[in-house]
Coordinates of C-alpha atoms in Angstrom, one line a residue:
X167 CA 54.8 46.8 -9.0
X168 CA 52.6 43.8 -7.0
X169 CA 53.7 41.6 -4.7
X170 CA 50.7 39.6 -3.9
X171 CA 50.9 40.7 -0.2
X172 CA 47.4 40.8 0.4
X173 CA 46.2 37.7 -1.5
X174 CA 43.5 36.4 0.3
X175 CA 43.0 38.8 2.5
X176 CA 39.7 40.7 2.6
X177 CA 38.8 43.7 4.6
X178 CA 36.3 47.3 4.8
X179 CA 38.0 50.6 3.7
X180 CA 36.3 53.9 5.0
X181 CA 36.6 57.1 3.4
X182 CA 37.6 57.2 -0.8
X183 CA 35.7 59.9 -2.0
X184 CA 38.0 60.9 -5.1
X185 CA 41.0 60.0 -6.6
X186 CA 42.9 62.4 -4.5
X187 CA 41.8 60.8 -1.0
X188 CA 44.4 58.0 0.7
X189 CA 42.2 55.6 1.0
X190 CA 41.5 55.7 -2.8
X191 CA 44.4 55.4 -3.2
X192 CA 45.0 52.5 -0.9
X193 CA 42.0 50.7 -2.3
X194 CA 43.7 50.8 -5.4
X195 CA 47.2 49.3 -4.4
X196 CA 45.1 46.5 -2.0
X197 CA 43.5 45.6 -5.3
X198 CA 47.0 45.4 -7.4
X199 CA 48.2 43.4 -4.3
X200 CA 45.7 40.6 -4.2
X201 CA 43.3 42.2 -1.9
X202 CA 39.5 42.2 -1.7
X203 CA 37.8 44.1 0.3
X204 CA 34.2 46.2 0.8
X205 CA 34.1 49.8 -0.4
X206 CA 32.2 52.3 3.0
X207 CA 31.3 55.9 3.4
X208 CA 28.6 58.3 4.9
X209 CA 25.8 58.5 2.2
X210 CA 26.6 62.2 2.1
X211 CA 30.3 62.1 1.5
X212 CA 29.4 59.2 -1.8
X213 CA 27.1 61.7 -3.3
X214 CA 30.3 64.7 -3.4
X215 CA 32.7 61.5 -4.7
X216 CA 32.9 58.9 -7.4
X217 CA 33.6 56.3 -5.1
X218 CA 31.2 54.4 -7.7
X219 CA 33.8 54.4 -10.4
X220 CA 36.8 52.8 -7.9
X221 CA 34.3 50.2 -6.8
X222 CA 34.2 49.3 -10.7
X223 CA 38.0 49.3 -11.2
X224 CA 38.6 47.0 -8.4
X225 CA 35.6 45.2 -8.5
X226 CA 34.3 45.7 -5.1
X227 CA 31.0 46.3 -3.4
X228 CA 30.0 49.7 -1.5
X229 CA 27.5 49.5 2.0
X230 CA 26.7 53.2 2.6
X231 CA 27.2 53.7 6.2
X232 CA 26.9 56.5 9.0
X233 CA 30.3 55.4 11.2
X234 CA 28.5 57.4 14.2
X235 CA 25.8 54.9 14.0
X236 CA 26.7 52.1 15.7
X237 CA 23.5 50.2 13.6
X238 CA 24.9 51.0 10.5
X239 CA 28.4 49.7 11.5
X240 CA 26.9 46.5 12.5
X241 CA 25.1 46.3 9.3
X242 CA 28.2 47.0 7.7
X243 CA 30.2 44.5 9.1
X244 CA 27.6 41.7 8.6
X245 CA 27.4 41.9 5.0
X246 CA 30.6 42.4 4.3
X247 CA 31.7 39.2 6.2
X248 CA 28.1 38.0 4.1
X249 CA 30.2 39.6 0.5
X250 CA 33.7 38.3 1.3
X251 CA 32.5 34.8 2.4
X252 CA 34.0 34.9 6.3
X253 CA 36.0 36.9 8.5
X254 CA 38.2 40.1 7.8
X255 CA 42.1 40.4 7.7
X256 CA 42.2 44.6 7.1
X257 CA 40.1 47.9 8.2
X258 CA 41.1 51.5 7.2
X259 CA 39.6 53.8 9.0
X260 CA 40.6 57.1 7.0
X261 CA 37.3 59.6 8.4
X262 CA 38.0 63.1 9.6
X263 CA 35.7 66.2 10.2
X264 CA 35.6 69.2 12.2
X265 CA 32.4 71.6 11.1
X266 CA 34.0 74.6 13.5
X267 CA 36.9 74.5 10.2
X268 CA 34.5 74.1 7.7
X269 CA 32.9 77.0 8.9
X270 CA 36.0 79.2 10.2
X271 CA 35.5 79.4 13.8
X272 CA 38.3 80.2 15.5
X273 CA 39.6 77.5 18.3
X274 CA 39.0 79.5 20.6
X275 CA 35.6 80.4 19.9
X276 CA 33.9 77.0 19.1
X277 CA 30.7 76.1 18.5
X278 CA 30.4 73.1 20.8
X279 CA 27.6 71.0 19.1
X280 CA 29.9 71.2 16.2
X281 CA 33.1 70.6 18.4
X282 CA 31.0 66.9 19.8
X283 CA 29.7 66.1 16.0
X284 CA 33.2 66.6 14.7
X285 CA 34.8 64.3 17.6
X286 CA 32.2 61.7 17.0
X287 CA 33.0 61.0 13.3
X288 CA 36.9 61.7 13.1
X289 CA 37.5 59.9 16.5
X290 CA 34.8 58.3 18.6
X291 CA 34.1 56.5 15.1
X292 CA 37.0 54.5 15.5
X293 CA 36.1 52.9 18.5
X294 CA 32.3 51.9 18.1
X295 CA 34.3 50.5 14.8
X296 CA 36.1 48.4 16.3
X297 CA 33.9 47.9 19.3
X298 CA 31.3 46.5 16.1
X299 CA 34.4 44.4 14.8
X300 CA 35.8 43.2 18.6
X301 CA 31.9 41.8 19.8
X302 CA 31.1 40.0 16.4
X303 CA 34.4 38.3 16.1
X304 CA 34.4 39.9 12.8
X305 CA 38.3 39.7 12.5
X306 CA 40.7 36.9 11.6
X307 CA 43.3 35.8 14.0
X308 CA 46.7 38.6 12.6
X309 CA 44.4 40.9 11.1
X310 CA 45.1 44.8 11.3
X311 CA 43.4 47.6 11.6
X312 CA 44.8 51.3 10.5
X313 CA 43.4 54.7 11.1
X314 CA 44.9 58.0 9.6
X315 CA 46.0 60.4 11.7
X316 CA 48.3 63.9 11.8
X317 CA 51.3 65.4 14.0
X318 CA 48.7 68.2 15.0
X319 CA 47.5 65.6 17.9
X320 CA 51.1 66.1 19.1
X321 CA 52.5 69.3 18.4
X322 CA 50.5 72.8 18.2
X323 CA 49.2 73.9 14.3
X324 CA 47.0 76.6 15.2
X325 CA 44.6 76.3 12.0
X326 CA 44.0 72.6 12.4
X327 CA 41.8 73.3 15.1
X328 CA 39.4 71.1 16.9
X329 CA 40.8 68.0 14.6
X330 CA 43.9 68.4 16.7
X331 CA 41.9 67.2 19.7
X332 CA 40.1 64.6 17.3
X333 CA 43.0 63.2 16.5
X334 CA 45.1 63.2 19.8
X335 CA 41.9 61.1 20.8
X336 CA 42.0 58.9 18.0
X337 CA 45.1 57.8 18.7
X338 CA 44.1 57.1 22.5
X339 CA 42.0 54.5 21.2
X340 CA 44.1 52.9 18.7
X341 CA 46.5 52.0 21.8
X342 CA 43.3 51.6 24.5
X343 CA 41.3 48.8 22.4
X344 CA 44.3 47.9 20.5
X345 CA 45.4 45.9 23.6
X346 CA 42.2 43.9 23.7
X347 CA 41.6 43.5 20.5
X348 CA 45.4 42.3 20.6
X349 CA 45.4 40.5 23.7
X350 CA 42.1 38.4 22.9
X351 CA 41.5 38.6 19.4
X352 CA 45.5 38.6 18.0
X353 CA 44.6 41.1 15.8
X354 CA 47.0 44.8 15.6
X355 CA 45.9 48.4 15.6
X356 CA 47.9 51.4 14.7
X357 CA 47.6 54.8 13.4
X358 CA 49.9 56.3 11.1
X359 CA 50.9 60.3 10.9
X360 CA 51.3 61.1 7.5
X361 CA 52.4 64.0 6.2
X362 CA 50.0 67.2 5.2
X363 CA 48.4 66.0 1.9
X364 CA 46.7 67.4 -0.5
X365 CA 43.3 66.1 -0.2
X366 CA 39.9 67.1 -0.6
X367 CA 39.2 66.9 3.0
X368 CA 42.8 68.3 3.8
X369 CA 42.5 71.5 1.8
X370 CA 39.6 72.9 3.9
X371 CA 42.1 73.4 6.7
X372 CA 42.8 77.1 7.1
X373 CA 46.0 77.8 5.1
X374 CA 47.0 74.3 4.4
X375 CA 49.0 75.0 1.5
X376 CA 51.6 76.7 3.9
X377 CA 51.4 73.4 5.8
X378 CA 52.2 71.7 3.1
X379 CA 55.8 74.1 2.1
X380 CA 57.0 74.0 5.2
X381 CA 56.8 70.3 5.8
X382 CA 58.1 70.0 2.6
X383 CA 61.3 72.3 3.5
X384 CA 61.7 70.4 6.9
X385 CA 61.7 66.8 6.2
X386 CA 64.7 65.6 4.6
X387 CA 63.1 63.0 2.3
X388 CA 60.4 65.7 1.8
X389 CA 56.7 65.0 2.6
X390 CA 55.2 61.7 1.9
X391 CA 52.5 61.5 -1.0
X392 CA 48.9 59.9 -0.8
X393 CA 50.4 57.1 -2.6
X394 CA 53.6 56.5 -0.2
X395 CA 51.0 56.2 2.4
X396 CA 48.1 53.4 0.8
X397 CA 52.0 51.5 0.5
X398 CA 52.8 52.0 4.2
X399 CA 49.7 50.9 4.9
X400 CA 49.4 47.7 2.8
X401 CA 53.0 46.2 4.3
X402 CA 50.9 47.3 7.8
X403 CA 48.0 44.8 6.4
X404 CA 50.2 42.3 5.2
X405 CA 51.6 39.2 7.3
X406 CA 55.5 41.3 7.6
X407 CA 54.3 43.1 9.8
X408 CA 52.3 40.7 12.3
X409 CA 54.1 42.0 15.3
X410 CA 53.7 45.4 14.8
X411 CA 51.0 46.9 17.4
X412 CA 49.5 50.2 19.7
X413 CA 52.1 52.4 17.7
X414 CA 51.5 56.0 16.2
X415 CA 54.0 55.7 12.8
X416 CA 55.4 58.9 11.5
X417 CA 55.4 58.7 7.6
X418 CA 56.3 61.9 7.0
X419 CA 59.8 62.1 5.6
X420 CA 61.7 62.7 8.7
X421 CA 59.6 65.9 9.7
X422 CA 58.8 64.5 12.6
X423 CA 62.1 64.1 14.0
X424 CA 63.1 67.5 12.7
X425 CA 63.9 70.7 15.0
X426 CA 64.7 73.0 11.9
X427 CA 66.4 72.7 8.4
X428 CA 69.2 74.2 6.1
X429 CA 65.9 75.4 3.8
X430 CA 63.8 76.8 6.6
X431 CA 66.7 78.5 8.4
X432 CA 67.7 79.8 4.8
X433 CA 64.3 81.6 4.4
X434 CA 65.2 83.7 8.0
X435 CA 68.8 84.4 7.0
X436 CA 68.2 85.3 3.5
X437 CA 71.6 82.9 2.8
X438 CA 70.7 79.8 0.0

């Protein structure tokens, strides 16, 4: 069901690279809701999608771009602003990568050029993003930016690895440079921690599946789904939520909140 929330709004989402990814699936509900908006991602990641086939269905335009480099963030800000005829209302920031995963190494044997490559694109991308957006005046007055994160930067899940750390810093700059950007700029940044999902990127984390059934046992209304989360995060780009700044959002079900459940304690007792 649409709402027109977003009409007239126009913004950049990072990181579809199948149907399966959130911000696929939150390019497709900013569409349904009115929304235009540039199509981003490392030339490398758009060769393993299709992000060419959701750029057709919701008739957007795609700008390859490194988010690392800060050149190819300020030509991707330029020509979107050039594409969408002025300023932008909405960014998703949805990039994560940790090589030392990918390649099994154990936290606490990491390879440390991978540990720096890995922080660079899942966190220090977000702020030479917005660093790009904040010097251009890229951004309308009440616009909001959003970046994906996980309860891992809080709490210890020994798998997750180095993207633990990536994230805990990713949400230091959501609240660092979402004060300027709010304080000069009026525009909001927040990061919401959804629940494990089953992703492409997701399901190279060690055991993820487990992540998955446990979450699923703890939270009372049971994890949130890729496309629970591209709706959180279109009311966070519409106008009802214009006040809503610096904050980490749990949408996760209640896991968050959660020190056990009837279910989990069910599996120790052997009681139903």
């Amino acid at each position: 069901m649409s709402y027109n929330l977003l009409k007239g709004k126009k913004g950049i989402i990072f990181g579809a690279l199948d149907s399966n990814s959130i911000a696929w699936k939150t390019a497709e509900r900013v569409h349904e809701e009115g929304g235009e908006f540039v199509l981003t991602n490392a030339p490398v990641a758009m060769r393993m999608g299709q992000i060419n086939e959701l750029a057709e269905k919701t008739g957007s335009q795609i700008i390859p771009a490194d988010a690392t480099s800060l050149e190819d963030l300020q030509n991707l800000v330029d020509k979107s602003t050039e594409i969408l005829g002025g300023k932008i209302d909405f960014v998703l920031h949805s990039i994560g990568m940790s090589i030392n995963v990918r390649k099994g190494k154990h936290y606490t044997d990491q390879n440390y050029d991978w540990t720096q490559k890995g922080t660079d694109v899942s966190a220090m991308s977000f702020h030479k993003l917005m660093q790009t957006l904040y010097k251009s005046d890229a951004m309308n007055e009440w616009g909001s930016i959003v970046a994906l994160t996980y309860m891992a930067a809080q709490r210890v899940f020994p798998d997750y690895n180095d993207m633990a750390d990536n994230k805990a810093y990713l949400e230091s700059i959501a609240r660092s440079f979402g004060y300027f950007f709010g304080r000069d700029k009026k525009v909001r940044v927040n990061t919401i921690s959804q629940s494990p999902t089953p992703t492409t990127a997701g399901s190279g984390v060690k055991g993820f599946d487990g992540f998955i059934a446990y979450a699923e046992k703890m939270s009372p209304l049971g994890n949130a789904t890729a496309l629970d989360c591209a709706n959180y995060t279109v009311s966070l780009f519409s106008d009802l939520t214009k006040r809503v700044t610096l904050q980490n959002l749990y949408h996760d079900g209640g896991f968050s909140n959660m020190g056990v459940s009837d279910a989990v304690m069910s599996t120790f007792t052997g009681e139903e």
